[in-house]
């Protein structure tokens, strides 16, 4: 069985900086600057393209410099765990000094998952936030998940990758109720939609027309998805907080992606049309670009939130209640 | 019926501008092209502006809306440093650009602006909200404000605000007079005096550094701090602005506004909250605590300089008097250094050395806080008497904060050497920082005056600077007194040497 003692990894990390420093010699040397604002633990399947993940992490580092610990799950097999360390460096435009972040890669079989916390916990950078990005949907259902999640202050998952949306939301709501600080990329994908809806009500004349009761209709390409449930729950929750009752309808027949709010004679609709988001209020439309957000953009937003996200927390709880109703 | 937007999520949504129109006076000028339009376009790029956002440009040059749009498109393409011109976005943005030609002293101009605003309110649903931006010659500020007032444009269905660029007068009396004229039309709460230094991320970070952390504030006083240097050095000359610059000079152009505001930020008392009134009250209080000097004190504690010709990097560089548009006998200061003191319990006896100049060896703006030496030297060697700790706040370039302290050199014996612990803004936050104008325009549109200068601050600054100007005017200095590419006149070194200090070479 291969092993990855944390002392060895820590020594490799220290040696890494000595090596990086030695590469910068001579009069033109400006040294290497180590940057770190967090520990980012990424759990992924070994079969996933390492280049894709590598590019995402490299893109994140200038904005969220981190000691990144990538745990690759090799699946079934005997207990095995292995590691390597390397640096992720870049040269900011117009500057002469390289900035580098550390990356540790640990490969382990399912049977060794229980050993992972004992390897990873000593590697976390003290006093800085720890994020866990769980890219493996099957891990959420495994017995080891709570122990792995407990290594981090905040756990980011993607409920959109799970087959049964109502069940996924109930599971996440349950974890949140037990104190896990969660982020969900399915929720992050809604930020542009939510922001566009909020912008409509920056005009107080529109807000003044919300005299209730309201009807909310959400459709996500004809399926009950966690995104559709989140959107409906968030809109209803926001209106409820403003004293306006609302009913939520998740449409599963139309092959469209939209969210609609009707309140008396007020009517607002957000609709995806190819790469655009069209916001229509009382028949007047405005079109903005809505490119499909990639992992980099989604993680960039999530890593900026260190503490509890109150709007997400309350939406998750009510979306899980909707999920019961849709069963 | 909700009183506020029910769909807010401040943790994730950026602050957004409500529907409104911005009227720019001097829309054909350099500031509009280089700073204002690129900043407003960037706000649109970041989706910070409301869908119906509109801009009305005005100046004397006759232009159609389409010609104005073309000019502004060129400006955005040329001067947006890190924002690409997106054709689709530009189309939407340009749809909100309008132009009204006219003379700033002509009442008919304001009637036409009023008609345009009424039309925009209908077509763009701006809610009657208007921000007037005076990007004109300073001599036209009062004229423009009074034109707005005579046409009744300062009132409307929504809010009305006025942004004024520096200089706010050329001495205390003219600053007060300008203020009186503006106040005839706008309430002080609706006047936003812009000082773009305060919009810089690192200047704002001073507040975060001082009041967001618990460890620095206990040291932030005369017991631990020996003296403070504030340096704003430029390596370039007047770059075609000779005619303007020779009327202003370094003292009025930089110290009276930018550097005194920076000094107020670094030295002010902690504010009770991060609300505009609270922050500005403390800044103002600090400026009012600065001691205006007597003529004798001014002679001891200030140095004027003007650069002469030199050869830099193998190229001949003209002196100030040889610059285009400059009087060959000009006595304008292109360098100013002043020792200031703050008369309060926190800072009594701590000198603040403030200097600025053109054609200095490098472009750098920084604050150097020199701490007292350790009270007892217990180590032997060349640094036995102690090298004081130094905290450097770098405002530009390579923004960040460094702390210098002594450390043992590896090896036998107890030899010390200074080392630096660096926080680099660019490496810890790789994301793009907004330009000062983006920050300040957004703030004005959102009615947040925290980073804007208030009239009492302007007057307090002039109360300190004007006596220095008067003494400098009365006493002729033998200019030029420093060569381009050097750190200023010898007299500036002598000024610090009298207190046993030396300027830091950034």
PDB file of C-alpha atoms in Angstrom, chain B residues 223-471:
ATOM      1  CA  UNK B 223       4.185  57.270  21.818  1.00  0.00           C
ATOM      2  CA  UNK B 224       5.221  54.846  19.109  1.00  0.00           C
ATOM      3  CA  UNK B 225       5.410  56.845  15.883  1.00  0.00           C
ATOM      4  CA  UNK B 226       8.397  59.111  15.397  1.00  0.00           C
ATOM      5  CA  UNK B 227       7.495  60.800  12.145  1.00  0.00           C
ATOM      6  CA  UNK B 228       5.498  60.242   8.949  1.00  0.00           C
ATOM      7  CA  UNK B 229       6.511  60.910   5.358  1.00  0.00           C
ATOM      8  CA  UNK B 230       4.018  61.275   2.544  1.00  0.00           C
ATOM      9  CA  UNK B 231       5.549  61.299  -0.922  1.00  0.00           C
ATOM     10  CA  UNK B 232       3.847  61.774  -4.288  1.00  0.00           C
ATOM     11  CA  UNK B 233       6.564  61.778  -6.914  1.00  0.00           C
ATOM     12  CA  UNK B 234       6.112  61.977 -10.644  1.00  0.00           C
ATOM     13  CA  UNK B 235       8.866  61.197 -13.100  1.00  0.00           C
ATOM     14  CA  UNK B 236       7.235  63.121 -15.921  1.00  0.00           C
ATOM     15  CA  UNK B 237       7.204  66.889 -16.420  1.00  0.00           C
ATOM     16  CA  UNK B 238       4.158  69.000 -17.150  1.00  0.00           C
ATOM     17  CA  UNK B 239       3.460  67.115 -20.415  1.00  0.00           C
ATOM     18  CA  UNK B 240       1.760  69.870 -22.369  1.00  0.00           C
ATOM     19  CA  UNK B 241      -0.088  71.237 -19.326  1.00  0.00           C
ATOM     20  CA  UNK B 242       2.522  73.942 -18.756  1.00  0.00           C
ATOM     21  CA  UNK B 243       0.127  76.844 -19.197  1.00  0.00           C
ATOM     22  CA  UNK B 244      -2.315  75.407 -16.627  1.00  0.00           C
ATOM     23  CA  UNK B 245       0.376  74.176 -14.290  1.00  0.00           C
ATOM     24  CA  UNK B 246       2.213  77.462 -14.000  1.00  0.00           C
ATOM     25  CA  UNK B 247      -0.957  79.015 -12.591  1.00  0.00           C
ATOM     26  CA  UNK B 248      -1.301  76.287  -9.974  1.00  0.00           C
ATOM     27  CA  UNK B 249       2.024  74.838  -8.827  1.00  0.00           C
ATOM     28  CA  UNK B 250       2.804  71.699  -6.867  1.00  0.00           C
ATOM     29  CA  UNK B 251       1.614  73.013  -3.512  1.00  0.00           C
ATOM     30  CA  UNK B 252      -1.863  73.956  -4.746  1.00  0.00           C
ATOM     31  CA  UNK B 253      -2.161  71.198  -7.351  1.00  0.00           C
ATOM     32  CA  UNK B 254      -1.210  68.280  -5.100  1.00  0.00           C
ATOM     33  CA  UNK B 255      -0.712  69.105  -1.425  1.00  0.00           C
ATOM     34  CA  UNK B 256      -3.738  71.342  -0.827  1.00  0.00           C
ATOM     35  CA  UNK B 257      -6.107  68.609  -1.951  1.00  0.00           C
ATOM     36  CA  UNK B 258      -4.776  65.093  -2.632  1.00  0.00           C
ATOM     37  CA  UNK B 259      -2.005  64.819  -0.089  1.00  0.00           C
ATOM     38  CA  UNK B 260      -3.789  66.578   2.751  1.00  0.00           C
ATOM     39  CA  UNK B 261      -6.725  64.227   2.180  1.00  0.00           C
ATOM     40  CA  UNK B 262      -4.343  61.264   2.300  1.00  0.00           C
ATOM     41  CA  UNK B 263      -2.788  62.678   5.452  1.00  0.00           C
ATOM     42  CA  UNK B 264      -6.223  63.135   6.999  1.00  0.00           C
ATOM     43  CA  UNK B 265      -7.019  59.497   6.201  1.00  0.00           C
ATOM     44  CA  UNK B 266      -3.831  58.209   7.770  1.00  0.00           C
ATOM     45  CA  UNK B 267      -4.078  60.407  10.869  1.00  0.00           C
ATOM     46  CA  UNK B 268      -7.795  60.821  11.578  1.00  0.00           C
ATOM     47  CA  UNK B 269      -9.443  59.442  14.698  1.00  0.00           C
ATOM     48  CA  UNK B 270     -11.444  56.227  14.372  1.00  0.00           C
ATOM     49  CA  UNK B 271     -14.952  56.998  13.200  1.00  0.00           C
ATOM     50  CA  UNK B 272     -17.997  55.629  14.956  1.00  0.00           C
ATOM     51  CA  UNK B 273     -19.366  54.057  11.783  1.00  0.00           C
ATOM     52  CA  UNK B 274     -18.512  53.780   8.112  1.00  0.00           C
ATOM     53  CA  UNK B 275     -21.156  56.277   7.156  1.00  0.00           C
ATOM     54  CA  UNK B 276     -20.319  59.283   5.015  1.00  0.00           C
ATOM     55  CA  UNK B 277     -20.967  61.876   7.702  1.00  0.00           C
ATOM     56  CA  UNK B 278     -19.014  59.997  10.317  1.00  0.00           C
ATOM     57  CA  UNK B 279     -15.929  59.421   8.141  1.00  0.00           C
ATOM     58  CA  UNK B 280     -15.945  62.953   6.762  1.00  0.00           C
ATOM     59  CA  UNK B 281     -16.400  64.470  10.221  1.00  0.00           C
ATOM     60  CA  UNK B 282     -13.203  62.769  11.395  1.00  0.00           C
ATOM     61  CA  UNK B 283     -11.253  63.766   8.286  1.00  0.00           C
ATOM     62  CA  UNK B 284     -12.428  67.310   8.681  1.00  0.00           C
ATOM     63  CA  UNK B 285     -11.532  67.349  12.374  1.00  0.00           C
ATOM     64  CA  UNK B 286      -8.005  66.239  11.569  1.00  0.00           C
ATOM     65  CA  UNK B 287      -7.572  68.924   8.914  1.00  0.00           C
ATOM     66  CA  UNK B 288      -8.820  71.527  11.347  1.00  0.00           C
ATOM     67  CA  UNK B 289      -6.286  70.296  13.918  1.00  0.00           C
ATOM     68  CA  UNK B 290      -3.397  71.156  11.628  1.00  0.00           C
ATOM     69  CA  UNK B 291      -1.556  74.192  12.770  1.00  0.00           C
ATOM     70  CA  UNK B 292      -1.387  77.069  10.264  1.00  0.00           C
ATOM     71  CA  UNK B 293       2.220  78.296  10.412  1.00  0.00           C
ATOM     72  CA  UNK B 294       3.596  81.782  10.984  1.00  0.00           C
ATOM     73  CA  UNK B 295       5.826  83.246   8.237  1.00  0.00           C
ATOM     74  CA  UNK B 296       8.953  82.377  10.247  1.00  0.00           C
ATOM     75  CA  UNK B 297       7.774  78.804  10.737  1.00  0.00           C
ATOM     76  CA  UNK B 298       6.982  78.562   7.049  1.00  0.00           C
ATOM     77  CA  UNK B 299      10.545  79.579   6.142  1.00  0.00           C
ATOM     78  CA  UNK B 300      11.832  76.757   8.379  1.00  0.00           C
ATOM     79  CA  UNK B 301       9.276  74.154   7.426  1.00  0.00           C
ATOM     80  CA  UNK B 302       8.613  74.454   3.733  1.00  0.00           C
ATOM     81  CA  UNK B 303      10.649  74.255   0.551  1.00  0.00           C
ATOM     82  CA  UNK B 304       9.623  75.252  -2.948  1.00  0.00           C
ATOM     83  CA  UNK B 305      11.445  73.835  -5.929  1.00  0.00           C
ATOM     84  CA  UNK B 306      11.485  74.017  -9.669  1.00  0.00           C
ATOM     85  CA  UNK B 307      13.246  71.562 -11.951  1.00  0.00           C
ATOM     86  CA  UNK B 308      15.943  72.608 -14.325  1.00  0.00           C
ATOM     87  CA  UNK B 309      17.172  70.867 -17.457  1.00  0.00           C
ATOM     88  CA  UNK B 310      19.114  67.641 -17.154  1.00  0.00           C
ATOM     89  CA  UNK B 311      20.150  64.565 -19.051  1.00  0.00           C
ATOM     90  CA  UNK B 312      18.201  61.442 -18.044  1.00  0.00           C
ATOM     91  CA  UNK B 313      18.867  58.028 -19.506  1.00  0.00           C
ATOM     92  CA  UNK B 314      20.897  59.489 -22.348  1.00  0.00           C
ATOM     93  CA  UNK B 315      18.212  62.009 -23.288  1.00  0.00           C
ATOM     94  CA  UNK B 316      18.126  65.743 -22.737  1.00  0.00           C
ATOM     95  CA  UNK B 317      15.150  66.756 -20.627  1.00  0.00           C
ATOM     96  CA  UNK B 318      14.008  70.391 -20.573  1.00  0.00           C
ATOM     97  CA  UNK B 319      13.682  72.400 -17.409  1.00  0.00           C
ATOM     98  CA  UNK B 320      10.249  73.702 -16.413  1.00  0.00           C
ATOM     99  CA  UNK B 321      10.954  77.119 -17.874  1.00  0.00           C
ATOM    100  CA  UNK B 322      11.800  75.500 -21.208  1.00  0.00           C
ATOM    101  CA  UNK B 323       8.529  73.567 -21.373  1.00  0.00           C
ATOM    102  CA  UNK B 324       6.017  74.677 -24.055  1.00  0.00           C
ATOM    103  CA  UNK B 325       3.552  77.260 -22.805  1.00  0.00           C
ATOM    104  CA  UNK B 326       5.597  78.140 -19.740  1.00  0.00           C
ATOM    105  CA  UNK B 327       6.872  81.640 -19.026  1.00  0.00           C
ATOM    106  CA  UNK B 328      10.709  81.480 -19.308  1.00  0.00           C
ATOM    107  CA  UNK B 329      10.884  83.434 -16.031  1.00  0.00           C
ATOM    108  CA  UNK B 330       8.184  81.423 -14.256  1.00  0.00           C
ATOM    109  CA  UNK B 331       8.446  81.215 -10.472  1.00  0.00           C
ATOM    110  CA  UNK B 332       5.952  78.352 -10.209  1.00  0.00           C
ATOM    111  CA  UNK B 333       6.845  75.544  -7.820  1.00  0.00           C
ATOM    112  CA  UNK B 334       7.105  72.132  -9.485  1.00  0.00           C
ATOM    113  CA  UNK B 335       8.239  70.698  -6.159  1.00  0.00           C
ATOM    114  CA  UNK B 336       6.886  71.361  -2.712  1.00  0.00           C
ATOM    115  CA  UNK B 337       7.899  69.924   0.630  1.00  0.00           C
ATOM    116  CA  UNK B 338       6.235  70.899   3.879  1.00  0.00           C
ATOM    117  CA  UNK B 339       6.599  69.864   7.494  1.00  0.00           C
ATOM    118  CA  UNK B 340       3.142  69.851   9.028  1.00  0.00           C
ATOM    119  CA  UNK B 341       2.061  69.316  12.579  1.00  0.00           C
ATOM    120  CA  UNK B 342      -1.228  68.196  14.012  1.00  0.00           C
ATOM    121  CA  UNK B 343      -2.234  69.728  17.276  1.00  0.00           C
ATOM    122  CA  UNK B 344      -4.096  67.014  19.095  1.00  0.00           C
ATOM    123  CA  UNK B 345      -3.223  64.530  21.819  1.00  0.00           C
ATOM    124  CA  UNK B 346      -2.541  61.737  19.382  1.00  0.00           C
ATOM    125  CA  UNK B 347      -0.056  63.545  17.164  1.00  0.00           C
ATOM    126  CA  UNK B 348       1.431  66.441  19.155  1.00  0.00           C
ATOM    127  CA  UNK B 349       5.157  66.611  18.369  1.00  0.00           C
ATOM    128  CA  UNK B 350       5.058  64.149  15.452  1.00  0.00           C
ATOM    129  CA  UNK B 351       6.214  65.823  12.224  1.00  0.00           C
ATOM    130  CA  UNK B 352       4.372  64.974   9.015  1.00  0.00           C
ATOM    131  CA  UNK B 353       6.708  65.496   6.060  1.00  0.00           C
ATOM    132  CA  UNK B 354       4.741  65.918   2.863  1.00  0.00           C
ATOM    133  CA  UNK B 355       6.467  66.276  -0.502  1.00  0.00           C
ATOM    134  CA  UNK B 356       5.474  66.193  -4.117  1.00  0.00           C
ATOM    135  CA  UNK B 357       7.233  67.045  -7.317  1.00  0.00           C
ATOM    136  CA  UNK B 358       7.550  66.635 -11.016  1.00  0.00           C
ATOM    137  CA  UNK B 359      10.572  65.188 -12.785  1.00  0.00           C
ATOM    138  CA  UNK B 360      11.666  63.240  -9.722  1.00  0.00           C
ATOM    139  CA  UNK B 361      13.551  59.955 -10.278  1.00  0.00           C
ATOM    140  CA  UNK B 362      10.473  57.725 -10.295  1.00  0.00           C
ATOM    141  CA  UNK B 363       6.714  57.700 -10.132  1.00  0.00           C
ATOM    142  CA  UNK B 364       5.732  56.685  -6.663  1.00  0.00           C
ATOM    143  CA  UNK B 365       3.142  57.627  -4.072  1.00  0.00           C
ATOM    144  CA  UNK B 366       3.592  56.226  -0.609  1.00  0.00           C
ATOM    145  CA  UNK B 367       3.268  56.862   3.074  1.00  0.00           C
ATOM    146  CA  UNK B 368       6.195  55.894   5.294  1.00  0.00           C
ATOM    147  CA  UNK B 369       5.473  55.613   9.002  1.00  0.00           C
ATOM    148  CA  UNK B 370       8.667  55.674  11.041  1.00  0.00           C
ATOM    149  CA  UNK B 371       8.304  54.093  14.462  1.00  0.00           C
ATOM    150  CA  UNK B 372      10.467  54.952  17.443  1.00  0.00           C
ATOM    151  CA  UNK B 373      13.612  52.945  17.999  1.00  0.00           C
ATOM    152  CA  UNK B 374      13.749  50.235  20.627  1.00  0.00           C
ATOM    153  CA  UNK B 375      14.397  52.007  23.928  1.00  0.00           C
ATOM    154  CA  UNK B 376      17.567  50.071  24.675  1.00  0.00           C
ATOM    155  CA  UNK B 377      20.199  48.697  22.298  1.00  0.00           C
ATOM    156  CA  UNK B 378      21.263  45.274  23.566  1.00  0.00           C
ATOM    157  CA  UNK B 379      22.860  43.908  20.405  1.00  0.00           C
ATOM    158  CA  UNK B 380      26.321  44.727  19.148  1.00  0.00           C
ATOM    159  CA  UNK B 381      27.290  45.635  15.608  1.00  0.00           C
ATOM    160  CA  UNK B 382      26.538  48.221  12.997  1.00  0.00           C
ATOM    161  CA  UNK B 383      22.805  48.182  13.716  1.00  0.00           C
ATOM    162  CA  UNK B 384      23.377  48.140  17.453  1.00  0.00           C
ATOM    163  CA  UNK B 385      21.657  51.474  17.961  1.00  0.00           C
ATOM    164  CA  UNK B 386      18.629  50.036  16.281  1.00  0.00           C
ATOM    165  CA  UNK B 387      17.077  50.659  12.917  1.00  0.00           C
ATOM    166  CA  UNK B 388      13.567  51.901  13.490  1.00  0.00           C
ATOM    167  CA  UNK B 389      10.648  49.876  12.290  1.00  0.00           C
ATOM    168  CA  UNK B 390       9.055  51.258   9.201  1.00  0.00           C
ATOM    169  CA  UNK B 391       5.563  50.704   7.863  1.00  0.00           C
ATOM    170  CA  UNK B 392       5.199  51.596   4.201  1.00  0.00           C
ATOM    171  CA  UNK B 393       1.796  52.060   2.598  1.00  0.00           C
ATOM    172  CA  UNK B 394       2.378  52.053  -1.160  1.00  0.00           C
ATOM    173  CA  UNK B 395      -0.433  53.830  -2.980  1.00  0.00           C
ATOM    174  CA  UNK B 396       1.045  53.501  -6.472  1.00  0.00           C
ATOM    175  CA  UNK B 397       2.509  51.616  -8.232  1.00  0.00           C
ATOM    176  CA  UNK B 398       2.665  48.028  -6.876  1.00  0.00           C
ATOM    177  CA  UNK B 399       0.100  48.868  -4.227  1.00  0.00           C
ATOM    178  CA  UNK B 400       0.606  47.209  -0.900  1.00  0.00           C
ATOM    179  CA  UNK B 401       1.908  47.439   2.616  1.00  0.00           C
ATOM    180  CA  UNK B 402       5.386  46.522   3.900  1.00  0.00           C
ATOM    181  CA  UNK B 403       6.681  46.277   7.426  1.00  0.00           C
ATOM    182  CA  UNK B 404      10.414  46.535   7.921  1.00  0.00           C
ATOM    183  CA  UNK B 405      11.977  45.076  11.035  1.00  0.00           C
ATOM    184  CA  UNK B 406      15.266  43.643  12.231  1.00  0.00           C
ATOM    185  CA  UNK B 407      16.026  39.966  12.128  1.00  0.00           C
ATOM    186  CA  UNK B 408      19.004  37.854  13.136  1.00  0.00           C
ATOM    187  CA  UNK B 409      21.262  36.898  10.270  1.00  0.00           C
ATOM    188  CA  UNK B 410      21.674  33.136   9.978  1.00  0.00           C
ATOM    189  CA  UNK B 411      24.927  31.871  11.453  1.00  0.00           C
ATOM    190  CA  UNK B 412      26.994  32.251  14.557  1.00  0.00           C
ATOM    191  CA  UNK B 413      26.795  35.435  16.564  1.00  0.00           C
ATOM    192  CA  UNK B 414      23.976  37.876  16.913  1.00  0.00           C
ATOM    193  CA  UNK B 415      24.189  40.039  13.840  1.00  0.00           C
ATOM    194  CA  UNK B 416      21.019  41.787  12.774  1.00  0.00           C
ATOM    195  CA  UNK B 417      19.793  42.878   9.424  1.00  0.00           C
ATOM    196  CA  UNK B 418      16.602  44.631   8.278  1.00  0.00           C
ATOM    197  CA  UNK B 419      14.040  42.489   6.485  1.00  0.00           C
ATOM    198  CA  UNK B 420      10.732  43.328   4.877  1.00  0.00           C
ATOM    199  CA  UNK B 421       7.393  41.643   5.300  1.00  0.00           C
ATOM    200  CA  UNK B 422       5.288  42.475   2.265  1.00  0.00           C
ATOM    201  CA  UNK B 423       1.632  42.480   1.521  1.00  0.00           C
ATOM    202  CA  UNK B 424       1.172  42.966  -2.180  1.00  0.00           C
ATOM    203  CA  UNK B 425      -2.303  44.083  -3.195  1.00  0.00           C
ATOM    204  CA  UNK B 426      -1.925  42.598  -6.660  1.00  0.00           C
ATOM    205  CA  UNK B 427      -0.951  39.138  -5.475  1.00  0.00           C
ATOM    206  CA  UNK B 428      -3.470  38.778  -2.676  1.00  0.00           C
ATOM    207  CA  UNK B 429      -6.308  40.161  -4.759  1.00  0.00           C
ATOM    208  CA  UNK B 430      -5.601  39.376  -8.394  1.00  0.00           C
ATOM    209  CA  UNK B 431      -8.946  40.707  -9.454  1.00  0.00           C
ATOM    210  CA  UNK B 432      -9.119  43.976 -11.288  1.00  0.00           C
ATOM    211  CA  UNK B 433      -9.357  47.073  -9.103  1.00  0.00           C
ATOM    212  CA  UNK B 434     -11.859  49.658 -10.287  1.00  0.00           C
ATOM    213  CA  UNK B 435     -10.420  52.979 -11.383  1.00  0.00           C
ATOM    214  CA  UNK B 436     -10.821  55.899  -8.985  1.00  0.00           C
ATOM    215  CA  UNK B 437     -13.395  57.485 -11.299  1.00  0.00           C
ATOM    216  CA  UNK B 438     -15.462  54.295 -11.462  1.00  0.00           C
ATOM    217  CA  UNK B 439     -15.557  54.177  -7.671  1.00  0.00           C
ATOM    218  CA  UNK B 440     -16.342  57.838  -7.239  1.00  0.00           C
ATOM    219  CA  UNK B 441     -18.947  58.077 -10.005  1.00  0.00           C
ATOM    220  CA  UNK B 442     -20.718  55.021  -8.644  1.00  0.00           C
ATOM    221  CA  UNK B 443     -20.658  56.539  -5.161  1.00  0.00           C
ATOM    222  CA  UNK B 444     -22.110  59.837  -6.366  1.00  0.00           C
ATOM    223  CA  UNK B 445     -24.864  58.033  -8.276  1.00  0.00           C
ATOM    224  CA  UNK B 446     -25.642  56.057  -5.121  1.00  0.00           C
ATOM    225  CA  UNK B 447     -25.540  59.158  -2.906  1.00  0.00           C
ATOM    226  CA  UNK B 448     -22.526  57.936  -0.945  1.00  0.00           C
ATOM    227  CA  UNK B 449     -20.302  60.922  -0.167  1.00  0.00           C
ATOM    228  CA  UNK B 450     -17.806  59.078   2.057  1.00  0.00           C
ATOM    229  CA  UNK B 451     -14.943  59.565  -0.400  1.00  0.00           C
ATOM    230  CA  UNK B 452     -15.863  63.082  -1.402  1.00  0.00           C
ATOM    231  CA  UNK B 453     -14.467  66.291   0.025  1.00  0.00           C
ATOM    232  CA  UNK B 454     -16.741  68.530   2.051  1.00  0.00           C
ATOM    233  CA  UNK B 455     -16.569  72.330   2.065  1.00  0.00           C
ATOM    234  CA  UNK B 456     -15.250  72.509   5.626  1.00  0.00           C
ATOM    235  CA  UNK B 457     -12.353  70.239   4.584  1.00  0.00           C
ATOM    236  CA  UNK B 458     -11.597  72.455   1.603  1.00  0.00           C
ATOM    237  CA  UNK B 459     -11.485  75.511   3.838  1.00  0.00           C
ATOM    238  CA  UNK B 460      -9.360  73.782   6.479  1.00  0.00           C
ATOM    239  CA  UNK B 461      -6.856  72.746   3.792  1.00  0.00           C
ATOM    240  CA  UNK B 462      -6.636  76.238   2.388  1.00  0.00           C
ATOM    241  CA  UNK B 463      -6.173  77.627   5.897  1.00  0.00           C
ATOM    242  CA  UNK B 464      -2.959  75.578   6.090  1.00  0.00           C
ATOM    243  CA  UNK B 465      -1.729  76.053   2.531  1.00  0.00           C
ATOM    244  CA  UNK B 466      -2.555  79.677   1.834  1.00  0.00           C
ATOM    245  CA  UNK B 467      -0.081  81.188   4.340  1.00  0.00           C
ATOM    246  CA  UNK B 468       2.648  79.073   2.717  1.00  0.00           C
ATOM    247  CA  UNK B 469       1.656  80.327  -0.729  1.00  0.00           C
ATOM    248  CA  UNK B 470       1.775  83.914   0.554  1.00  0.00           C
ATOM    249  CA  UNK B 471       5.287  83.559   1.972  1.00  0.00           C
TER     250      UNK B 471
END
